[in-house]
Amino acid sequence: MYQIIDGKRISQEIKDELREKVAVLKEQGKTFTLAVIQVGNDPASSVYVGNKKKACAYIGIESLSYELPQETTEDELLKLVRELNNNSAVGGILVQLPLPEHIDEEKVLLTISPAKDVDGFHPENVGNLSIGRPGFVSCTPAGVIQLLKRSGIEIEGKECVVLGRSNIVGKPMAMLLLRENGTVTVCHSRTKNLKEITRRADILVVAIGKPKFVDASYVKEGAVVIDVGIHRNENNKLCGDVDFDSVAPHTSAITPVPGGVGPMTIAMLMSNCMNGMPK
Ligand code: NAP
């Protein structure tokens, strides 16, 4: 029988731990303010931003909301980011992606001060992760590590295969598994003999962006499978990059979608904010 890795429960556990720590720091007069910027009113982004603000309120972190119109120019957005960089009352800055097409996303992310980059996307934080220095770590892969650890799944010495090499999931995921002493292979769209490689994995992390792509033929009997993908199917139901029903019986543990990796991203964002609080 396989274990279902319960991201909803684990993310709640993390938020409750953070809430307690933040309360203690608040008593000592230490606070944290997260500035959340959204440009335009993409409905999915509005839901994500709303959830982030709710999580801040739950944990005891202040949030400042900047809801800018779709027509906001790149210069106006960069000016706001620079002002927030220089505002000592603001501890973290988050720009909700995607941005409208007329704004260069990379330019904006590069402008956020690495010391306030709670999303962990700035090259300085990416570089720190790769050379083992402290810094903000991309939230979704950090959440995957917590799911594994808090489910009693050892990473050290395991064959870990990451399917996907994006800057926000696949690459930092590989670095984090390496930091935990896993033996890591990264696969992508040009990988040859993909199934041969994924079938070697003790821990398979799938972040490929293709609904139900991974079926049982990609998975070794007894492997741990982590599904980062999120999609809505034709009936508006959520599904992942893994075909859960056919894969789960062949695993020892697997994350569901929804209720697996998804809830962990916000919990780890809150953890990044907490780590950015004055000690
Ligand atoms: P992405 O930027 O589209 O990257 C997908 C990766 O998969 C790329 O590296 C691509 O290879 C690789 N790939 C695509 N087709 C492939 C194939 N047929 N065989 C092997 N590799 C293939 O996606 P992402 O941003 O990493 O996101 C991945 C999934 O996670 C999406 O479903 C996204 O919605 C979800 N997501 C969830 C969360 C969360 O909070 N749970 C957060 C972020 C993302 P190339 O590099 O060669 O093109």
CSV table of C-alpha atoms in Angstrom, one decimal, residues 6-279:
chain,number,residue,atom,x,y,z
A,6,ASP,CA,-0.4,15.1,2.5
A,7,GLY,CA,0.7,18.6,1.5
A,8,LYS,CA,-2.3,20.2,3.0
A,9,ARG,CA,-1.5,18.8,6.5
A,10,ILE,CA,2.2,19.5,6.2
A,11,SER,CA,1.8,23.0,5.0
A,12,GLN,CA,-0.6,23.7,7.9
A,13,GLU,CA,2.0,22.3,10.3
A,14,ILE,CA,4.7,24.6,8.9
A,15,LYS,CA,2.4,27.7,9.0
A,16,ASP,CA,1.5,26.9,12.7
A,17,GLU,CA,5.2,26.6,13.6
A,18,LEU,CA,5.9,29.9,11.9
A,19,ARG,CA,3.0,31.6,13.5
A,20,GLU,CA,4.4,30.7,17.0
A,21,LYS,CA,7.9,31.9,16.1
A,22,VAL,CA,6.6,35.2,14.6
A,23,ALA,CA,4.5,35.8,17.8
A,24,VAL,CA,7.7,35.5,19.9
A,25,LEU,CA,9.6,37.9,17.7
A,26,LYS,CA,6.7,40.3,17.7
A,27,GLU,CA,6.8,40.4,21.5
A,28,GLN,CA,10.4,41.5,21.1
A,29,GLY,CA,9.3,44.3,18.8
A,30,LYS,CA,10.5,42.6,15.6
A,31,THR,CA,8.2,42.6,12.7
A,32,PHE,CA,8.2,41.8,9.0
A,33,THR,CA,6.4,43.5,6.1
A,34,LEU,CA,5.9,41.8,2.7
A,35,ALA,CA,5.1,44.0,-0.2
A,36,VAL,CA,3.0,42.2,-2.9
A,37,ILE,CA,2.8,43.8,-6.3
A,38,GLN,CA,0.2,42.7,-8.9
A,39,VAL,CA,0.0,44.3,-12.4
A,40,GLY,CA,-3.3,43.8,-14.1
A,41,ASN,CA,-6.1,41.6,-12.9
A,42,ASP,CA,-5.4,38.1,-14.3
A,43,PRO,CA,-8.0,36.0,-12.3
A,44,ALA,CA,-5.5,33.2,-11.4
A,45,SER,CA,-2.9,35.8,-10.2
A,46,SER,CA,-5.6,37.5,-8.1
A,47,VAL,CA,-6.3,34.1,-6.4
A,48,TYR,CA,-2.6,33.5,-5.7
A,49,VAL,CA,-2.1,37.1,-4.4
A,50,GLY,CA,-5.2,36.7,-2.2
A,51,ASN,CA,-3.9,33.4,-0.8
A,52,LYS,CA,-0.5,35.0,0.0
A,53,LYS,CA,-2.1,37.9,1.8
A,54,LYS,CA,-4.3,35.5,3.8
A,55,ALA,CA,-1.3,33.4,4.8
A,56,CYS,CA,0.6,36.6,5.9
A,57,ALA,CA,-2.4,37.5,8.1
A,58,TYR,CA,-2.6,34.0,9.6
A,59,ILE,CA,1.1,34.0,10.5
A,60,GLY,CA,1.3,37.5,11.7
A,61,ILE,CA,3.3,39.1,8.9
A,62,GLU,CA,2.2,42.5,7.6
A,63,SER,CA,1.4,42.7,3.9
A,64,LEU,CA,1.3,45.8,1.8
A,65,SER,CA,-0.7,45.4,-1.4
A,66,TYR,CA,0.1,47.2,-4.7
A,67,GLU,CA,-2.6,46.5,-7.3
A,68,LEU,CA,-1.4,48.3,-10.4
A,69,PRO,CA,-3.4,48.7,-13.6
A,70,GLN,CA,-2.6,46.6,-16.7
A,71,GLU,CA,-1.3,49.7,-18.5
A,72,THR,CA,1.4,50.3,-15.9
A,73,THR,CA,4.7,50.9,-17.7
A,74,GLU,CA,7.9,49.0,-17.1
A,75,ASP,CA,9.5,52.3,-15.8
A,76,GLU,CA,6.7,52.8,-13.3
A,77,LEU,CA,7.0,49.3,-12.0
A,78,LEU,CA,10.8,49.5,-11.7
A,79,LYS,CA,10.4,52.8,-9.9
A,80,LEU,CA,8.1,51.2,-7.3
A,81,VAL,CA,10.4,48.2,-6.8
A,82,ARG,CA,13.4,50.6,-6.2
A,83,GLU,CA,11.3,52.6,-3.7
A,84,LEU,CA,10.5,49.4,-1.9
A,85,ASN,CA,14.1,48.3,-2.0
A,86,ASN,CA,15.0,51.6,-0.2
A,87,ASN,CA,12.2,51.4,2.3
A,88,SER,CA,13.6,49.9,5.5
A,89,ALA,CA,10.1,49.1,6.8
A,90,VAL,CA,9.7,46.6,4.0
A,91,GLY,CA,11.4,43.2,4.5
A,92,GLY,CA,10.3,41.4,1.4
A,93,ILE,CA,9.1,42.2,-2.1
A,94,LEU,CA,7.1,39.8,-4.3
A,95,VAL,CA,6.1,40.6,-7.8
A,96,GLN,CA,3.3,38.3,-9.0
A,97,LEU,CA,4.1,36.6,-12.3
A,98,PRO,CA,3.2,36.6,-15.1
A,99,LEU,CA,3.6,40.3,-15.9
A,100,PRO,CA,1.9,41.9,-18.9
A,101,GLU,CA,3.8,41.3,-22.1
A,102,HIS,CA,5.0,44.9,-22.4
A,103,ILE,CA,7.0,44.5,-19.2
A,104,ASP,CA,10.4,42.6,-19.2
A,105,GLU,CA,10.0,40.1,-16.3
A,106,GLU,CA,13.7,39.5,-16.0
A,107,LYS,CA,14.5,43.2,-15.7
A,108,VAL,CA,12.0,43.5,-12.9
A,109,LEU,CA,13.2,40.4,-11.0
A,110,LEU,CA,16.8,41.6,-11.3
A,111,THR,CA,15.8,45.0,-9.8
A,112,ILE,CA,14.4,43.4,-6.6
A,113,SER,CA,17.1,43.6,-3.9
A,114,PRO,CA,18.5,40.1,-3.3
A,115,ALA,CA,18.1,40.8,0.5
A,116,LYS,CA,14.3,41.2,-0.1
A,117,ASP,CA,13.8,38.6,-2.8
A,118,VAL,CA,11.5,36.2,-0.8
A,119,ASP,CA,10.7,34.3,-4.0
A,120,GLY,CA,14.4,33.4,-4.4
A,121,PHE,CA,14.5,34.2,-8.1
A,122,HIS,CA,17.4,36.7,-8.1
A,123,PRO,CA,20.6,35.4,-9.6
A,124,GLU,CA,22.4,36.2,-6.4
A,125,ASN,CA,20.1,33.9,-4.4
A,126,VAL,CA,20.3,31.3,-7.2
A,127,GLY,CA,24.1,31.4,-7.0
A,128,ASN,CA,24.1,31.2,-3.2
A,129,LEU,CA,22.0,28.0,-3.4
A,130,SER,CA,24.4,26.5,-5.9
A,131,ILE,CA,27.5,27.1,-3.8
A,132,GLY,CA,25.9,26.2,-0.5
A,133,ARG,CA,25.6,29.7,1.0
A,134,PRO,CA,22.5,30.9,2.9
A,135,GLY,CA,19.9,32.9,0.9
A,136,PHE,CA,16.3,32.8,-0.2
A,137,VAL,CA,15.4,29.6,-2.0
A,138,SER,CA,12.7,29.2,-4.6
A,139,CYS,CA,9.5,28.3,-2.7
A,140,THR,CA,8.1,25.3,-4.7
A,141,PRO,CA,11.3,23.1,-4.7
A,142,ALA,CA,11.9,24.1,-1.0
A,143,GLY,CA,8.4,22.8,-0.3
A,144,VAL,CA,9.2,19.5,-2.0
A,145,ILE,CA,12.1,19.0,0.3
A,146,GLN,CA,9.9,19.6,3.3
A,147,LEU,CA,7.3,17.2,2.0
A,148,LEU,CA,10.0,14.5,1.8
A,149,LYS,CA,11.6,15.2,5.1
A,150,ARG,CA,8.3,15.5,7.0
A,151,SER,CA,7.1,12.3,5.5
A,152,GLY,CA,10.1,10.4,6.8
A,153,ILE,CA,11.6,9.9,3.3
A,154,GLU,CA,15.4,9.9,3.3
A,155,ILE,CA,17.1,11.7,0.4
A,156,GLU,CA,20.8,10.9,1.2
A,157,GLY,CA,22.3,8.4,-1.2
A,158,LYS,CA,19.1,8.0,-3.2
A,159,GLU,CA,18.8,8.2,-7.0
A,160,CYS,CA,16.8,11.3,-7.5
A,161,VAL,CA,15.5,12.2,-11.0
A,162,VAL,CA,14.1,15.6,-11.7
A,163,LEU,CA,11.9,15.8,-14.8
A,164,GLY,CA,12.1,19.5,-16.0
A,165,ARG,CA,14.8,22.1,-15.9
A,166,SER,CA,13.0,25.4,-15.4
A,167,ASN,CA,14.7,28.2,-13.4
A,168,ILE,CA,11.9,28.3,-10.8
A,169,VAL,CA,11.3,24.5,-10.3
A,170,GLY,CA,13.6,22.0,-12.0
A,171,LYS,CA,17.1,23.6,-11.5
A,172,PRO,CA,16.7,24.7,-7.9
A,173,MET,CA,15.0,21.3,-7.2
A,174,ALA,CA,18.1,19.6,-8.4
A,175,MET,CA,20.4,21.8,-6.3
A,176,LEU,CA,18.3,21.2,-3.2
A,177,LEU,CA,18.3,17.4,-3.7
A,178,LEU,CA,22.1,17.6,-4.2
A,179,ARG,CA,22.4,19.6,-1.0
A,180,GLU,CA,20.6,16.8,0.8
A,181,ASN,CA,23.2,14.3,-0.6
A,182,GLY,CA,20.9,12.7,-3.2
A,183,THR,CA,22.5,11.5,-6.5
A,184,VAL,CA,20.7,13.8,-9.0
A,185,THR,CA,19.9,13.5,-12.7
A,186,VAL,CA,18.0,16.3,-14.5
A,187,CYS,CA,15.9,15.4,-17.6
A,188,HIS,CA,14.4,17.8,-20.2
A,189,SER,CA,12.8,17.8,-23.6
A,190,ARG,CA,16.1,16.8,-25.4
A,191,THR,CA,16.8,13.9,-23.0
A,192,LYS,CA,17.2,10.5,-24.8
A,193,ASN,CA,15.7,7.3,-23.4
A,194,LEU,CA,13.7,9.3,-20.8
A,195,LYS,CA,11.9,6.2,-19.4
A,196,GLU,CA,15.2,4.4,-18.8
A,197,ILE,CA,16.4,7.3,-16.7
A,198,THR,CA,13.1,7.9,-14.8
A,199,ARG,CA,12.8,4.2,-14.0
A,200,ARG,CA,16.1,4.4,-12.1
A,201,ALA,CA,14.7,6.9,-9.7
A,202,ASP,CA,14.1,6.2,-6.0
A,203,ILE,CA,12.7,9.7,-5.9
A,204,LEU,CA,11.1,11.1,-9.1
A,205,VAL,CA,10.1,14.8,-9.1
A,206,VAL,CA,8.0,15.7,-12.1
A,207,ALA,CA,7.8,19.4,-13.2
A,208,ILE,CA,7.2,19.1,-16.9
A,209,GLY,CA,4.0,21.1,-17.4
A,210,LYS,CA,2.2,18.4,-19.3
A,211,PRO,CA,-1.1,17.0,-17.9
A,212,LYS,CA,-0.8,13.3,-16.8
A,213,PHE,CA,2.4,12.9,-18.9
A,214,VAL,CA,4.0,10.4,-16.5
A,215,ASP,CA,2.3,7.0,-16.4
A,216,ALA,CA,3.3,3.8,-14.7
A,217,SER,CA,5.8,2.9,-17.5
A,218,TYR,CA,8.1,5.8,-16.2
A,219,VAL,CA,8.2,4.6,-12.6
A,220,LYS,CA,10.2,2.0,-10.8
A,221,GLU,CA,8.2,-0.2,-8.5
A,222,GLY,CA,8.3,1.3,-5.0
A,223,ALA,CA,9.6,4.7,-6.0
A,224,VAL,CA,8.6,8.0,-4.4
A,225,VAL,CA,6.8,10.3,-6.9
A,226,ILE,CA,6.4,14.0,-6.4
A,227,ASP,CA,4.1,15.8,-8.8
A,228,VAL,CA,4.7,19.5,-9.1
A,229,GLY,CA,2.4,20.0,-12.1
A,230,ILE,CA,-1.0,21.8,-11.9
A,231,HIS,CA,-3.5,21.8,-14.7
A,232,ARG,CA,-7.2,22.1,-15.1
A,233,ASN,CA,-8.8,19.4,-17.2
A,234,GLU,CA,-11.8,19.9,-19.6
A,235,ASN,CA,-14.2,19.4,-16.6
A,236,ASN,CA,-12.4,22.2,-14.7
A,237,LYS,CA,-10.9,19.6,-12.3
A,238,LEU,CA,-7.3,19.9,-11.2
A,239,CYS,CA,-4.7,17.3,-12.2
A,240,GLY,CA,-0.9,17.1,-12.2
A,241,ASP,CA,1.9,16.0,-14.6
A,242,VAL,CA,1.5,12.5,-13.3
A,243,ASP,CA,-1.4,10.1,-14.1
A,244,PHE,CA,-2.1,9.5,-10.4
A,245,ASP,CA,-4.5,6.6,-10.7
A,246,SER,CA,-2.2,4.4,-12.9
A,247,VAL,CA,1.1,5.5,-11.1
A,248,ALA,CA,0.1,5.4,-7.4
A,249,PRO,CA,-0.2,1.6,-6.9
A,250,HIS,CA,3.4,1.2,-8.2
A,251,THR,CA,4.9,3.8,-5.7
A,252,SER,CA,5.8,3.7,-2.0
A,253,ALA,CA,4.6,7.3,-1.6
A,254,ILE,CA,3.1,9.9,-4.0
A,255,THR,CA,1.7,13.5,-3.8
A,256,PRO,CA,-1.8,14.1,-5.0
A,257,VAL,CA,-3.0,17.0,-7.1
A,258,PRO,CA,-4.5,19.0,-5.5
A,259,GLY,CA,-3.3,18.8,-1.9
A,260,GLY,CA,0.3,17.8,-2.6
A,261,VAL,CA,3.0,20.3,-3.6
A,262,GLY,CA,0.6,23.2,-4.3
A,263,PRO,CA,-0.1,24.2,-0.7
A,264,MET,CA,3.6,24.0,0.1
A,265,THR,CA,4.6,26.9,-2.1
A,266,ILE,CA,2.9,29.5,0.1
A,267,ALA,CA,4.0,27.9,3.3
A,268,MET,CA,7.6,28.1,2.1
A,269,LEU,CA,7.1,31.8,1.0
A,270,MET,CA,6.0,32.4,4.6
A,271,SER,CA,9.1,30.5,5.8
A,272,ASN,CA,11.3,32.8,3.6
A,273,CYS,CA,9.6,35.9,5.2
A,274,MET,CA,10.2,34.5,8.7
A,275,ASN,CA,13.9,33.8,7.8
A,276,GLY,CA,14.2,37.4,6.6
A,277,MET,CA,13.0,38.7,10.0
A,278,PRO,CA,15.5,40.6,12.2
A,279,LYS,CA,16.9,38.1,14.7
